[in-house]
Amino acid sequence: GGGEGTRWPIYYSGMNNATAKETLADLLDFDEFDMQDYSFLKGYSLEFAFSLFVYTPLFETLLFSGILGCYSVPLLGGRPYAMKQEAKKQQSTAKQQQSMAVMGGDANK
């Protein structure tokens, strides 16, 4: 195409056309740095801190307490539901062992 032949244009979004001869310092141009351009970081940091220290503990407490599942729903029952299930499992295991002992005791007589 037309033009100077050896210079290939490099396109950057939001910037004017630059050529391969321009240096990285020319492209970044720190002289025009304005703190107002990064004001969105304040909002992002506030939102991140709020989610980290407020939302996460709140939701974890709700999920693990069992309140959402009234302590009886498998997924939402939380730790109390898991404890009830473990107690039922131990009772059934104890009953099986007791019945095995009784049957085993009768066989020896």
Short mmCIF file of N, CA, C and O in Angstrom, two decimals:
data_model
loop_
_atom_site.label_atom_id
_atom_site.label_comp_id
_atom_site.label_asym_id
_atom_site.label_seq_id
_atom_site.Cartn_x
_atom_site.Cartn_y
_atom_site.Cartn_z
N GLY A 1 0.82 -1.17 0.00
CA GLY A 1 0.00 0.00 0.00
C GLY A 1 0.86 1.22 0.00
O GLY A 1 2.07 1.19 -0.08
N GLY A 2 0.21 2.36 0.05
CA GLY A 2 0.94 3.62 0.03
C GLY A 2 1.62 3.88 1.35
O GLY A 2 1.58 3.09 2.28
N GLY A 3 2.32 4.96 1.41
CA GLY A 3 2.98 5.30 2.66
C GLY A 3 4.47 5.22 2.53
O GLY A 3 5.03 5.26 1.43
N GLU A 4 5.15 5.08 3.61
CA GLU A 4 6.61 5.14 3.62
C GLU A 4 7.25 3.78 3.42
O GLU A 4 8.45 3.68 3.32
N GLY A 5 6.54 2.71 3.43
CA GLY A 5 7.08 1.41 3.12
C GLY A 5 7.69 0.68 4.29
O GLY A 5 7.29 -0.43 4.59
N THR A 6 8.65 1.25 4.98
CA THR A 6 9.34 0.54 6.05
C THR A 6 8.70 0.76 7.42
O THR A 6 9.03 0.08 8.36
N ARG A 7 7.83 1.72 7.55
CA ARG A 7 7.20 2.02 8.84
C ARG A 7 5.83 1.34 8.87
O ARG A 7 4.98 1.64 8.06
N TRP A 8 5.66 0.44 9.84
CA TRP A 8 4.38 -0.25 10.00
C TRP A 8 3.63 0.40 11.14
O TRP A 8 4.17 0.52 12.25
N PRO A 9 2.40 0.79 10.90
CA PRO A 9 1.65 1.42 12.01
C PRO A 9 1.24 0.38 13.05
O PRO A 9 0.90 -0.74 12.71
N ILE A 10 1.31 0.76 14.31
CA ILE A 10 0.87 -0.08 15.42
C ILE A 10 -0.34 0.63 16.02
O ILE A 10 -0.28 1.82 16.32
N TYR A 11 -1.44 -0.09 16.18
CA TYR A 11 -2.66 0.53 16.66
C TYR A 11 -2.92 0.13 18.11
O TYR A 11 -2.85 -1.04 18.45
N TYR A 12 -3.21 1.08 18.95
CA TYR A 12 -3.57 0.85 20.34
C TYR A 12 -4.95 1.43 20.56
O TYR A 12 -5.24 2.53 20.09
N SER A 13 -5.79 0.72 21.27
CA SER A 13 -7.13 1.25 21.53
C SER A 13 -7.02 2.46 22.45
O SER A 13 -6.32 2.44 23.45
N GLY A 14 -7.68 3.53 22.06
CA GLY A 14 -7.69 4.72 22.89
C GLY A 14 -6.49 5.62 22.68
O GLY A 14 -6.35 6.64 23.31
N MET A 15 -5.56 5.24 21.81
CA MET A 15 -4.39 6.06 21.56
C MET A 15 -4.31 6.36 20.06
O MET A 15 -4.89 5.66 19.24
N ASN A 16 -3.58 7.38 19.71
CA ASN A 16 -3.35 7.68 18.30
C ASN A 16 -2.44 6.62 17.71
O ASN A 16 -1.79 5.85 18.42
N ASN A 17 -2.37 6.60 16.37
CA ASN A 17 -1.48 5.64 15.71
C ASN A 17 -0.04 5.89 16.15
O ASN A 17 0.40 7.02 16.31
N ALA A 18 0.66 4.81 16.38
CA ALA A 18 2.07 4.92 16.76
C ALA A 18 2.88 4.15 15.75
O ALA A 18 2.39 3.24 15.10
N THR A 19 4.12 4.47 15.60
CA THR A 19 4.97 3.75 14.67
C THR A 19 5.97 2.91 15.44
O THR A 19 6.14 3.07 16.65
N ALA A 20 6.63 2.00 14.74
CA ALA A 20 7.56 1.09 15.38
C ALA A 20 8.77 1.82 15.94
O ALA A 20 9.43 1.32 16.84
N LYS A 21 9.04 3.00 15.46
CA LYS A 21 10.21 3.75 15.94
C LYS A 21 9.97 4.40 17.30
O LYS A 21 10.92 4.77 17.98
N GLU A 22 8.69 4.56 17.68
CA GLU A 22 8.42 5.19 18.97
C GLU A 22 8.79 4.25 20.10
O GLU A 22 8.62 3.05 20.02
N THR A 23 9.29 4.80 21.15
CA THR A 23 9.72 3.98 22.29
C THR A 23 8.55 3.73 23.24
O THR A 23 7.51 4.38 23.15
N LEU A 24 8.77 2.82 24.15
CA LEU A 24 7.75 2.49 25.15
C LEU A 24 7.45 3.70 26.03
O LEU A 24 6.30 3.95 26.38
N ALA A 25 8.44 4.47 26.36
CA ALA A 25 8.25 5.66 27.20
C ALA A 25 7.35 6.67 26.49
O ALA A 25 6.52 7.33 27.12
N ASP A 26 7.50 6.79 25.17
CA ASP A 26 6.64 7.71 24.42
C ASP A 26 5.20 7.22 24.43
O ASP A 26 4.27 8.02 24.49
N LEU A 27 5.02 5.92 24.38
CA LEU A 27 3.67 5.38 24.36
C LEU A 27 2.97 5.52 25.71
O LEU A 27 1.78 5.80 25.78
N LEU A 28 3.71 5.31 26.80
CA LEU A 28 3.10 5.37 28.13
C LEU A 28 2.93 6.80 28.61
O LEU A 28 1.96 7.10 29.30
N ASP A 29 3.87 7.68 28.32
CA ASP A 29 3.80 9.10 28.64
C ASP A 29 3.31 9.36 30.06
O ASP A 29 2.17 9.76 30.29
N PHE A 30 4.17 9.10 31.04
CA PHE A 30 3.83 9.28 32.45
C PHE A 30 3.68 10.73 32.87
O PHE A 30 3.24 11.02 33.97
N ASP A 31 4.04 11.66 32.02
CA ASP A 31 3.90 13.08 32.36
C ASP A 31 2.43 13.48 32.49
O ASP A 31 2.10 14.40 33.22
N GLU A 32 1.55 12.76 31.79
CA GLU A 32 0.14 13.11 31.82
C GLU A 32 -0.64 12.25 32.81
O GLU A 32 -1.85 12.15 32.73
N PHE A 33 0.04 11.62 33.75
CA PHE A 33 -0.62 10.78 34.75
C PHE A 33 -1.50 11.63 35.65
O PHE A 33 -1.08 12.65 36.18
N ASP A 34 -2.76 11.20 35.80
CA ASP A 34 -3.71 11.92 36.64
C ASP A 34 -4.35 10.93 37.59
O ASP A 34 -4.90 9.91 37.16
N MET A 35 -4.30 11.22 38.86
CA MET A 35 -4.86 10.31 39.87
C MET A 35 -6.36 10.13 39.69
O MET A 35 -6.90 9.09 40.03
N GLN A 36 -7.05 11.09 39.14
CA GLN A 36 -8.49 11.00 38.93
C GLN A 36 -8.84 9.88 37.95
O GLN A 36 -9.94 9.34 37.98
N ASP A 37 -7.90 9.51 37.08
CA ASP A 37 -8.15 8.43 36.14
C ASP A 37 -8.31 7.10 36.86
O ASP A 37 -8.90 6.17 36.32
N TYR A 38 -7.80 6.98 38.08
CA TYR A 38 -7.84 5.73 38.82
C TYR A 38 -8.79 5.81 40.03
O TYR A 38 -8.67 5.04 40.97
N SER A 39 -9.73 6.72 39.97
CA SER A 39 -10.66 6.86 41.09
C SER A 39 -11.57 5.65 41.23
O SER A 39 -12.12 5.40 42.30
N PHE A 40 -11.76 4.88 40.15
CA PHE A 40 -12.58 3.67 40.22
C PHE A 40 -11.99 2.65 41.19
O PHE A 40 -12.71 1.81 41.73
N LEU A 41 -10.68 2.72 41.44
CA LEU A 41 -10.04 1.78 42.36
C LEU A 41 -10.53 1.97 43.79
O LEU A 41 -10.56 1.01 44.56
N LYS A 42 -10.92 3.18 44.14
CA LYS A 42 -11.46 3.42 45.48
C LYS A 42 -12.75 2.63 45.67
O LYS A 42 -12.94 1.95 46.68
N GLY A 43 -13.64 2.73 44.70
CA GLY A 43 -14.91 2.00 44.77
C GLY A 43 -14.70 0.51 44.74
O GLY A 43 -15.34 -0.25 45.47
N TYR A 44 -13.78 0.05 43.89
CA TYR A 44 -13.49 -1.38 43.81
C TYR A 44 -12.92 -1.89 45.13
O TYR A 44 -13.32 -2.94 45.61
N SER A 45 -12.00 -1.13 45.72
CA SER A 45 -11.39 -1.55 46.99
C SER A 45 -12.43 -1.61 48.10
O SER A 45 -12.43 -2.54 48.91
N LEU A 46 -13.31 -0.63 48.13
CA LEU A 46 -14.37 -0.60 49.14
C LEU A 46 -15.30 -1.80 48.96
O LEU A 46 -15.65 -2.49 49.93
N GLU A 47 -15.68 -2.07 47.74
CA GLU A 47 -16.57 -3.20 47.46
C GLU A 47 -15.89 -4.54 47.81
O GLU A 47 -16.50 -5.42 48.39
N PHE A 48 -14.62 -4.65 47.48
CA PHE A 48 -13.87 -5.87 47.79
C PHE A 48 -13.76 -6.09 49.30
O PHE A 48 -14.01 -7.19 49.80
N ALA A 49 -13.42 -5.04 50.03
CA ALA A 49 -13.30 -5.16 51.48
C ALA A 49 -14.64 -5.48 52.12
O ALA A 49 -14.72 -6.31 53.04
N PHE A 50 -15.71 -4.87 51.64
CA PHE A 50 -17.04 -5.12 52.18
C PHE A 50 -17.45 -6.57 51.94
O PHE A 50 -17.97 -7.24 52.84
N SER A 51 -17.19 -7.08 50.74
CA SER A 51 -17.55 -8.47 50.47
C SER A 51 -16.69 -9.44 51.27
O SER A 51 -17.16 -10.48 51.72
N LEU A 52 -15.43 -9.08 51.48
CA LEU A 52 -14.52 -9.96 52.21
C LEU A 52 -14.84 -10.02 53.70
O LEU A 52 -14.82 -11.09 54.30
N PHE A 53 -15.17 -8.88 54.29
CA PHE A 53 -15.34 -8.83 55.74
C PHE A 53 -16.79 -8.79 56.21
O PHE A 53 -17.05 -8.92 57.40
N VAL A 54 -17.75 -8.61 55.29
CA VAL A 54 -19.16 -8.56 55.69
C VAL A 54 -19.95 -9.69 55.05
O VAL A 54 -20.53 -10.53 55.74
N TYR A 55 -19.99 -9.71 53.72
CA TYR A 55 -20.81 -10.71 53.03
C TYR A 55 -20.34 -12.14 53.30
O TYR A 55 -21.15 -13.01 53.59
N THR A 56 -19.06 -12.40 53.17
CA THR A 56 -18.56 -13.76 53.32
C THR A 56 -18.84 -14.32 54.72
O THR A 56 -19.40 -15.41 54.82
N PRO A 57 -18.49 -13.63 55.81
CA PRO A 57 -18.82 -14.20 57.12
C PRO A 57 -20.32 -14.37 57.35
O PRO A 57 -20.76 -15.35 57.95
N LEU A 58 -21.11 -13.43 56.83
CA LEU A 58 -22.56 -13.52 56.99
C LEU A 58 -23.12 -14.76 56.29
O LEU A 58 -23.86 -15.54 56.89
N PHE A 59 -22.75 -14.96 55.03
CA PHE A 59 -23.27 -16.10 54.29
C PHE A 59 -22.73 -17.42 54.81
O PHE A 59 -23.46 -18.41 54.85
N GLU A 60 -21.48 -17.46 55.22
CA GLU A 60 -20.94 -18.70 55.78
C GLU A 60 -21.64 -19.06 57.08
O GLU A 60 -21.94 -20.22 57.34
N THR A 61 -21.93 -18.05 57.90
CA THR A 61 -22.65 -18.30 59.14
C THR A 61 -24.04 -18.84 58.86
O THR A 61 -24.49 -19.80 59.49
N LEU A 62 -24.73 -18.25 57.89
CA LEU A 62 -26.07 -18.72 57.53
C LEU A 62 -26.04 -20.16 57.02
O LEU A 62 -26.87 -20.98 57.39
N LEU A 63 -25.08 -20.46 56.16
CA LEU A 63 -25.03 -21.81 55.58
C LEU A 63 -24.66 -22.87 56.60
O LEU A 63 -25.26 -23.94 56.64
N PHE A 64 -23.66 -22.60 57.44
CA PHE A 64 -23.18 -23.61 58.37
C PHE A 64 -24.02 -23.72 59.64
O PHE A 64 -23.96 -24.71 60.34
N SER A 65 -24.83 -22.69 59.94
CA SER A 65 -25.65 -22.75 61.14
C SER A 65 -26.84 -23.68 60.97
O SER A 65 -27.35 -24.22 61.94
N GLY A 66 -27.32 -23.85 59.75
CA GLY A 66 -28.46 -24.71 59.51
C GLY A 66 -29.79 -23.99 59.56
O GLY A 66 -30.84 -24.61 59.40
N ILE A 67 -29.78 -22.69 59.75
CA ILE A 67 -31.02 -21.93 59.84
C ILE A 67 -31.82 -22.00 58.55
O ILE A 67 -33.04 -22.11 58.57
N LEU A 68 -31.14 -21.96 57.41
CA LEU A 68 -31.84 -21.96 56.13
C LEU A 68 -32.61 -23.25 55.88
O LEU A 68 -33.61 -23.25 55.20
N GLY A 69 -32.12 -24.36 56.43
CA GLY A 69 -32.78 -25.63 56.21
C GLY A 69 -33.54 -26.14 57.40
O GLY A 69 -33.93 -27.31 57.44
N CYS A 70 -33.78 -25.30 58.37
CA CYS A 70 -34.49 -25.68 59.61
C CYS A 70 -33.83 -26.91 60.24
O CYS A 70 -34.51 -27.76 60.81
N TYR A 71 -32.55 -27.02 60.09
CA TYR A 71 -31.74 -28.08 60.70
C TYR A 71 -32.10 -29.48 60.18
O TYR A 71 -31.72 -30.47 60.79
N SER A 72 -32.87 -29.58 59.07
CA SER A 72 -33.26 -30.91 58.63
C SER A 72 -33.11 -31.14 57.13
O SER A 72 -33.25 -32.26 56.67
N VAL A 73 -32.84 -30.12 56.35
CA VAL A 73 -32.69 -30.26 54.91
C VAL A 73 -31.24 -30.67 54.63
O VAL A 73 -30.32 -30.06 55.17
N PRO A 74 -31.02 -31.69 53.80
CA PRO A 74 -29.67 -32.20 53.59
C PRO A 74 -28.64 -31.15 53.18
O PRO A 74 -27.58 -31.08 53.75
N LEU A 75 -28.94 -30.31 52.21
CA LEU A 75 -27.93 -29.37 51.74
C LEU A 75 -27.86 -28.12 52.60
O LEU A 75 -26.78 -27.59 52.84
N LEU A 76 -28.98 -27.65 53.10
CA LEU A 76 -29.02 -26.40 53.85
C LEU A 76 -29.08 -26.60 55.37
O LEU A 76 -29.19 -25.63 56.11
N GLY A 77 -29.03 -27.85 55.83
CA GLY A 77 -29.16 -28.13 57.25
C GLY A 77 -27.94 -27.77 58.06
O GLY A 77 -28.00 -27.68 59.28
N GLY A 78 -26.82 -27.56 57.40
CA GLY A 78 -25.62 -27.14 58.08
C GLY A 78 -25.03 -28.21 59.00
O GLY A 78 -25.27 -29.40 58.87
N ARG A 79 -24.26 -27.76 59.95
CA ARG A 79 -23.59 -28.66 60.88
C ARG A 79 -24.57 -29.42 61.78
O ARG A 79 -24.35 -30.62 62.04
N PRO A 80 -25.65 -28.81 62.26
CA PRO A 80 -26.59 -29.57 63.08
C PRO A 80 -27.17 -30.78 62.34
O PRO A 80 -27.32 -31.85 62.92
N TYR A 81 -27.48 -30.61 61.06
CA TYR A 81 -28.00 -31.73 60.27
C TYR A 81 -26.94 -32.84 60.16
O TYR A 81 -27.25 -34.01 60.31
N ALA A 82 -25.70 -32.43 59.91
CA ALA A 82 -24.62 -33.42 59.80
C ALA A 82 -24.43 -34.17 61.12
O ALA A 82 -24.18 -35.38 61.12
N MET A 83 -24.56 -33.47 62.23
CA MET A 83 -24.42 -34.13 63.54
C MET A 83 -25.56 -35.13 63.78
O MET A 83 -25.34 -36.22 64.31
N LYS A 84 -26.81 -34.76 63.39
CA LYS A 84 -27.93 -35.69 63.53
C LYS A 84 -27.72 -36.94 62.68
O LYS A 84 -27.97 -38.06 63.13
N GLN A 85 -27.24 -36.74 61.46
CA GLN A 85 -26.99 -37.88 60.58
C GLN A 85 -25.90 -38.79 61.15
O GLN A 85 -26.00 -40.01 61.09
N GLU A 86 -24.88 -38.20 61.71
CA GLU A 86 -23.79 -38.99 62.30
C GLU A 86 -24.29 -39.77 63.51
O GLU A 86 -23.93 -40.94 63.71
N ALA A 87 -25.14 -39.16 64.32
CA ALA A 87 -25.70 -39.85 65.49
C ALA A 87 -26.57 -41.03 65.05
O ALA A 87 -26.49 -42.12 65.63
N LYS A 88 -27.39 -40.84 64.00
CA LYS A 88 -28.21 -41.93 63.48
C LYS A 88 -27.34 -43.07 62.96
O LYS A 88 -27.63 -44.25 63.17
N LYS A 89 -26.27 -42.72 62.29
CA LYS A 89 -25.36 -43.73 61.74
C LYS A 89 -24.71 -44.53 62.87
O LYS A 89 -24.59 -45.75 62.80
N GLN A 90 -24.28 -43.83 63.92
CA GLN A 90 -23.66 -44.52 65.05
C GLN A 90 -24.66 -45.42 65.77
O GLN A 90 -24.30 -46.51 66.21
N GLN A 91 -25.91 -44.98 65.90
CA GLN A 91 -26.93 -45.80 66.55
C GLN A 91 -27.19 -47.07 65.74
O GLN A 91 -27.31 -48.16 66.31
N SER A 92 -27.30 -46.92 64.42
CA SER A 92 -27.56 -48.12 63.61
C SER A 92 -26.36 -49.06 63.64
O SER A 92 -26.52 -50.28 63.68
N THR A 93 -25.16 -48.54 63.68
CA THR A 93 -23.97 -49.37 63.79
C THR A 93 -23.94 -50.09 65.13
O THR A 93 -23.63 -51.28 65.21
N ALA A 94 -24.31 -49.37 66.19
CA ALA A 94 -24.33 -49.99 67.52
C ALA A 94 -25.39 -51.09 67.59
O ALA A 94 -25.15 -52.15 68.18
N LYS A 95 -26.56 -50.86 66.99
CA LYS A 95 -27.61 -51.89 66.97
C LYS A 95 -27.16 -53.12 66.20
O LYS A 95 -27.43 -54.25 66.60
N GLN A 96 -26.48 -52.90 65.08
CA GLN A 96 -25.98 -54.03 64.30
C GLN A 96 -24.96 -54.83 65.10
O GLN A 96 -24.97 -56.06 65.10
N GLN A 97 -24.06 -54.13 65.77
CA GLN A 97 -23.06 -54.82 66.58
C GLN A 97 -23.71 -55.58 67.73
O GLN A 97 -23.30 -56.69 68.07
N GLN A 98 -24.73 -54.98 68.34
CA GLN A 98 -25.43 -55.63 69.44
C GLN A 98 -26.16 -56.88 68.94
O GLN A 98 -26.11 -57.93 69.58
N SER A 99 -26.83 -56.77 67.80
CA SER A 99 -27.54 -57.94 67.27
C SER A 99 -26.56 -59.03 66.85
O SER A 99 -26.84 -60.23 67.01
N MET A 100 -25.41 -58.65 66.35
CA MET A 100 -24.39 -59.63 65.98
C MET A 100 -23.85 -60.33 67.23
O MET A 100 -23.61 -61.53 67.23
N ALA A 101 -23.69 -59.55 68.32
CA ALA A 101 -23.20 -60.12 69.57
C ALA A 101 -24.21 -61.09 70.15
O ALA A 101 -23.85 -62.16 70.67
N VAL A 102 -25.50 -60.72 70.09
CA VAL A 102 -26.56 -61.59 70.60
C VAL A 102 -26.63 -62.86 69.78
O VAL A 102 -26.71 -63.98 70.32
N MET A 103 -26.58 -62.73 68.46
CA MET A 103 -26.63 -63.91 67.59
C MET A 103 -25.38 -64.79 67.78
O MET A 103 -25.46 -65.99 67.78
N GLY A 104 -24.27 -64.13 67.93
CA GLY A 104 -23.03 -64.87 68.13
C GLY A 104 -23.02 -65.59 69.47
O GLY A 104 -22.52 -66.70 69.59
N GLY A 105 -23.61 -64.96 70.49
CA GLY A 105 -23.69 -65.57 71.82
C GLY A 105 -24.60 -66.78 71.81
O GLY A 105 -24.34 -67.78 72.48
N ASP A 106 -25.70 -66.75 71.05
CA ASP A 106 -26.62 -67.89 70.94
C ASP A 106 -25.97 -69.05 70.20
O ASP A 106 -26.21 -70.21 70.50
N ALA A 107 -25.12 -68.74 69.23
CA ALA A 107 -24.49 -69.80 68.45
C ALA A 107 -23.49 -70.57 69.27
O ALA A 107 -23.26 -71.76 69.05
N ASN A 108 -22.87 -69.94 70.27
CA ASN A 108 -21.87 -70.61 71.09
C ASN A 108 -22.48 -71.51 72.12
O ASN A 108 -21.81 -72.36 72.68
N LYS A 109 -23.77 -71.38 72.44
CA LYS A 109 -24.40 -72.18 73.48
C LYS A 109 -24.71 -73.55 73.04
O LYS A 109 -24.94 -74.14 72.21
#
